[in-house]
PDB file of C-alpha atoms in Angstrom:
ATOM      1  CA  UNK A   1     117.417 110.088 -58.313  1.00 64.00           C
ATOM      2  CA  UNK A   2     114.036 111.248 -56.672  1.00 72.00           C
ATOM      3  CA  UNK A   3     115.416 109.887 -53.595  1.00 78.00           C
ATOM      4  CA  UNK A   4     118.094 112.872 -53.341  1.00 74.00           C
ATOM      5  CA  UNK A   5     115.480 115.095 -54.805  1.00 68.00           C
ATOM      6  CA  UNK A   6     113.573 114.102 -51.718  1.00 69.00           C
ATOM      7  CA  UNK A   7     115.929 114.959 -49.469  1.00 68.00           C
ATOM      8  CA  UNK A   8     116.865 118.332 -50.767  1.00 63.00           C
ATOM      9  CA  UNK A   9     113.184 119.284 -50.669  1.00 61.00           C
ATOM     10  CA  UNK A  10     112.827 117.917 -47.225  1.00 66.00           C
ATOM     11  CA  UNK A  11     115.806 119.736 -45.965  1.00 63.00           C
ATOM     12  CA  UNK A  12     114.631 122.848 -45.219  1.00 59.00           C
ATOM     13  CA  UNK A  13     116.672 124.833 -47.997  1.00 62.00           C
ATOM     14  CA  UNK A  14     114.105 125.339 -50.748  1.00 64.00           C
ATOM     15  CA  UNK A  15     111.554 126.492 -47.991  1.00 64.00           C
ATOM     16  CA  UNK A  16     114.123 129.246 -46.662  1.00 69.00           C
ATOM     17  CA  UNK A  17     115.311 130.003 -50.113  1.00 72.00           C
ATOM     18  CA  UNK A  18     111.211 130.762 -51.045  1.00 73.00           C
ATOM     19  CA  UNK A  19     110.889 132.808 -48.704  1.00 71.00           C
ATOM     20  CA  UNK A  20     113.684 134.688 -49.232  1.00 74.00           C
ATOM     21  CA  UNK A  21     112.409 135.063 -52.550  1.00 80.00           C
ATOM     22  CA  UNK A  22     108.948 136.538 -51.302  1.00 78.00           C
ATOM     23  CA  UNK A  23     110.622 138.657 -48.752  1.00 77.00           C
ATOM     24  CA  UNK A  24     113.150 140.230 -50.763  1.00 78.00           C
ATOM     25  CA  UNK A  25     111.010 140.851 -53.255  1.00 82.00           C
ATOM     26  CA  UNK A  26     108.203 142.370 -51.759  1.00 80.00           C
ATOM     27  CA  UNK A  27     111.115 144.505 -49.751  1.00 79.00           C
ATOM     28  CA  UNK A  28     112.488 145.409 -53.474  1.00 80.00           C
ATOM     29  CA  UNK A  29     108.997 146.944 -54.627  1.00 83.00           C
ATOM     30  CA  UNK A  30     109.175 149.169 -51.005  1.00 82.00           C
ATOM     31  CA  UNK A  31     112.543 150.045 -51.938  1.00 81.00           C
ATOM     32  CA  UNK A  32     111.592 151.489 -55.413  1.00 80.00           C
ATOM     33  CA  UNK A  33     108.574 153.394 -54.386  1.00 83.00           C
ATOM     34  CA  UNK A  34     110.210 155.121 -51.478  1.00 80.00           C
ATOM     35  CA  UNK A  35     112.997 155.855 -54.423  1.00 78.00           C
ATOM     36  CA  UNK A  36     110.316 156.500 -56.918  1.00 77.00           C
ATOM     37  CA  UNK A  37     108.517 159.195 -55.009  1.00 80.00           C
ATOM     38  CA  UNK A  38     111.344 160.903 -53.219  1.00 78.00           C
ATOM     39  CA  UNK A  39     114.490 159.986 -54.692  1.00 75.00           C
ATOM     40  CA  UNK A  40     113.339 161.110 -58.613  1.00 73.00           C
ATOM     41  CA  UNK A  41     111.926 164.428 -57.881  1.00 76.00           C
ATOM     42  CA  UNK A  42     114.889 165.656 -55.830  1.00 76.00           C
ATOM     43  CA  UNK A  43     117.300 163.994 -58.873  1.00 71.00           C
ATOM     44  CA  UNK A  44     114.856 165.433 -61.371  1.00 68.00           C
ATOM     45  CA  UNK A  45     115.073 168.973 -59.576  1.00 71.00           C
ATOM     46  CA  UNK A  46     118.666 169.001 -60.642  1.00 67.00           C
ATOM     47  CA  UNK A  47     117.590 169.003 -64.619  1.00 60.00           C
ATOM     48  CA  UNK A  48     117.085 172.159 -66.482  1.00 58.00           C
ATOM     49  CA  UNK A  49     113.302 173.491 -65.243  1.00 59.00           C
ATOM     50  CA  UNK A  50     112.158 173.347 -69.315  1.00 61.00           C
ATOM     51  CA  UNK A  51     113.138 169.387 -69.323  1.00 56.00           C
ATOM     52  CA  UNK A  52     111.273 166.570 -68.192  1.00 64.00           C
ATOM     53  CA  UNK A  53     113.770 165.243 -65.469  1.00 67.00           C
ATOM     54  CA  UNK A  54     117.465 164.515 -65.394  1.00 73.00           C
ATOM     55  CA  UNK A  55     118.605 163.708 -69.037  1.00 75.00           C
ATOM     56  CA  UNK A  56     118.482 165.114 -72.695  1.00 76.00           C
ATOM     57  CA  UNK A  57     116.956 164.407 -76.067  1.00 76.00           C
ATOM     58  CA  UNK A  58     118.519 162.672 -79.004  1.00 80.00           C
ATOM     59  CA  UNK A  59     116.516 164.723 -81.468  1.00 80.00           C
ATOM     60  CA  UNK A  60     115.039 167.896 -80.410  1.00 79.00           C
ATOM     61  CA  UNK A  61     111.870 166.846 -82.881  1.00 81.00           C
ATOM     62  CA  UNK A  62     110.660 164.054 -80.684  1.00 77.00           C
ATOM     63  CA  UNK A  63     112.229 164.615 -77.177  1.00 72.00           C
ATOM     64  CA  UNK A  64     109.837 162.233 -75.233  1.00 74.00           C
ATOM     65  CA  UNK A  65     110.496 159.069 -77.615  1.00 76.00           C
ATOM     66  CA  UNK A  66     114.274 159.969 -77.522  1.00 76.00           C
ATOM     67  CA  UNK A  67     114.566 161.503 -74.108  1.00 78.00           C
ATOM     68  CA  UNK A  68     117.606 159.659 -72.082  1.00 80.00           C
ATOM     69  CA  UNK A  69     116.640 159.656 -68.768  1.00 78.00           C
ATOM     70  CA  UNK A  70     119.363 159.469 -65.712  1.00 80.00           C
ATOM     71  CA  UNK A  71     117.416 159.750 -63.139  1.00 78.00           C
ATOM     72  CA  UNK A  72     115.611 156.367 -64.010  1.00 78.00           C
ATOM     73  CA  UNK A  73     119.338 154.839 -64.196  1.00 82.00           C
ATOM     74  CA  UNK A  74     120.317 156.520 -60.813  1.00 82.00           C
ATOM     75  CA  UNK A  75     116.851 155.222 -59.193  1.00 79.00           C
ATOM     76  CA  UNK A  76     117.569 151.722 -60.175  1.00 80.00           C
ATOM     77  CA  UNK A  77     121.365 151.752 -58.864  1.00 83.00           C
ATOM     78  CA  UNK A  78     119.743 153.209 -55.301  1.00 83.00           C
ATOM     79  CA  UNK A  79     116.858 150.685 -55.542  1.00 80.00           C
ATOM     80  CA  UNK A  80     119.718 147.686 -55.892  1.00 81.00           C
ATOM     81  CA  UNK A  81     121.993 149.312 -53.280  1.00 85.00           C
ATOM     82  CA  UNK A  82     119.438 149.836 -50.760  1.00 83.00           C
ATOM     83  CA  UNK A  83     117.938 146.537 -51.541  1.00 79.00           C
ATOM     84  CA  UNK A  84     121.426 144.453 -51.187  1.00 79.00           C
ATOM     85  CA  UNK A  85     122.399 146.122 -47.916  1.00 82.00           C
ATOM     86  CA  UNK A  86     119.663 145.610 -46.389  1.00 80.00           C
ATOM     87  CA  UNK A  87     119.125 141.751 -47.301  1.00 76.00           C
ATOM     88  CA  UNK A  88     123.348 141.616 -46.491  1.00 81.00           C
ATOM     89  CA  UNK A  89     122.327 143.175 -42.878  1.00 85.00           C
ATOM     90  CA  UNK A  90     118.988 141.444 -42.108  1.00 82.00           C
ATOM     91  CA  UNK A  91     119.446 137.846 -43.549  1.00 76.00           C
ATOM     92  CA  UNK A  92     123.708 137.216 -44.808  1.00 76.00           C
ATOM     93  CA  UNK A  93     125.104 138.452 -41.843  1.00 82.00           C
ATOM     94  CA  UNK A  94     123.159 136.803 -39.341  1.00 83.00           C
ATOM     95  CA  UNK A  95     122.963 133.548 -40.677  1.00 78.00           C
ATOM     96  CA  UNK A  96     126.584 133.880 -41.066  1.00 79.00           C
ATOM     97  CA  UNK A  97     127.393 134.296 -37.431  1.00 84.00           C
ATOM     98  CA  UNK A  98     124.561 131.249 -36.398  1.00 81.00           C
ATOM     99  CA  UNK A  99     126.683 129.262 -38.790  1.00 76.00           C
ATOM    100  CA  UNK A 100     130.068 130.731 -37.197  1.00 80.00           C
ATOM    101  CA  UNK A 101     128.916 130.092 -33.658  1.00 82.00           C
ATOM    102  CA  UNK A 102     127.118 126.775 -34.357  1.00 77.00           C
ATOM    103  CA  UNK A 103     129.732 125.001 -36.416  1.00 76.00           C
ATOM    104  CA  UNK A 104     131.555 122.237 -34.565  1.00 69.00           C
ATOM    105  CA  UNK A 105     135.038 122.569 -33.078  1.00 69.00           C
ATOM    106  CA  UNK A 106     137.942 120.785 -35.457  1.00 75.00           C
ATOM    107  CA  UNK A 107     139.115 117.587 -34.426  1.00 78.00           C
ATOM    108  CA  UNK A 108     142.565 117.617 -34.055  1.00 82.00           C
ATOM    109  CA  UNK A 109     144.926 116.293 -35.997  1.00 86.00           C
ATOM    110  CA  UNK A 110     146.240 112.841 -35.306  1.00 86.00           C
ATOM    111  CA  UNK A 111     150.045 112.379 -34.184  1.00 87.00           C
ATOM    112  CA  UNK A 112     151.835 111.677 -37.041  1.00 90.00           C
ATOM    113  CA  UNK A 113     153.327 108.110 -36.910  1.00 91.00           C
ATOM    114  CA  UNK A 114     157.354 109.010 -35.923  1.00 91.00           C
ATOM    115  CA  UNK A 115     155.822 110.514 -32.831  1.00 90.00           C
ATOM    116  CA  UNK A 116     153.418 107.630 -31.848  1.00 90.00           C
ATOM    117  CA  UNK A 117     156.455 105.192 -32.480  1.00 91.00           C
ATOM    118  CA  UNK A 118     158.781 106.837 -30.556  1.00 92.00           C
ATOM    119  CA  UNK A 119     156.035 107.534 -27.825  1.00 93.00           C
ATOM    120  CA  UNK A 120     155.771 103.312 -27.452  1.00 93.00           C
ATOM    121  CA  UNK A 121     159.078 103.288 -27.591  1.00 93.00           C
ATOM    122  CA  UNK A 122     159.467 105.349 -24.503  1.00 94.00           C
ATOM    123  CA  UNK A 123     156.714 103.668 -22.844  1.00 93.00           C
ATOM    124  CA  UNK A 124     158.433 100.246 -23.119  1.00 93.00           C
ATOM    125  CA  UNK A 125     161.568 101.505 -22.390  1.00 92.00           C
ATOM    126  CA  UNK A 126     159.872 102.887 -18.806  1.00 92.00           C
ATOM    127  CA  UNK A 127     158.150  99.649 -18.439  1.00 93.00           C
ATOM    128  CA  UNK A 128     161.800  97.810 -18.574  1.00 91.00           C
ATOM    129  CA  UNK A 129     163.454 100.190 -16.126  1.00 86.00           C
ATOM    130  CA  UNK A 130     160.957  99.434 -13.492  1.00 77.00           C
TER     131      UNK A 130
END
């Protein structure tokens, strides 16, 4: 049992997969202050100029505790889109074609046993003739 565990950790897969980790990560919080500080105000420029951003209060009485706010929504879908592509682009992709260019021709397939037969039975019958 710690034997396999050994060898995954030695592989090389937990190291790559940690610093994907870090890397995408640290890429993510980029991502969401470049949405943060341009993406909002332009999508909170589309709200009325008397609200707080894009969205609208529940109750009217407390509109900051009940404000519903899109533009918050729409910054995390960018933040995840932007994010995804870019790890797709940068790490998938690439790896992907390594892998597609590194993986080993396939063997083929064995004869199937009629045509081996009859193959030695040709052969013999050649070997008779002469």
């Amino acid at each position: 049992m710690l034997t396999g565990f050994k060898d995954f950790i030695l592989r090389g897969n937990v190291i790559e997969l940690a610093v994907a980790v870090v890397v995408g990560s640290a890429f993510q919080k980029v991502v969401d202050s470049f949405v943060s500080a341009l993406m909002t105000p332009i999508i909170n420029a589309a709200g009325a100029p008397q609200s707080t951003g894009l969205g609208f209060s529940l109750r009217p009485d407390n509109p900051e505790a009940t404000f519903i706010n899109f533009s918050t929504m729409i910054n995390a879908f960018v933040v995840f889109i932007i994010t995804a592509a870019v790890v797709y682009f940068i790490f998938v992709l690439p790896m992907n074609k390594i892998n597609e260019r590194t993986k080993a021709a396939p063997e083929p397939e064995p004869d199937p046993e009629d045509v081996v037969l009859l193959r030695e039975i040709r052969d013999e019958l050649k070997a008779r003739k002469n």
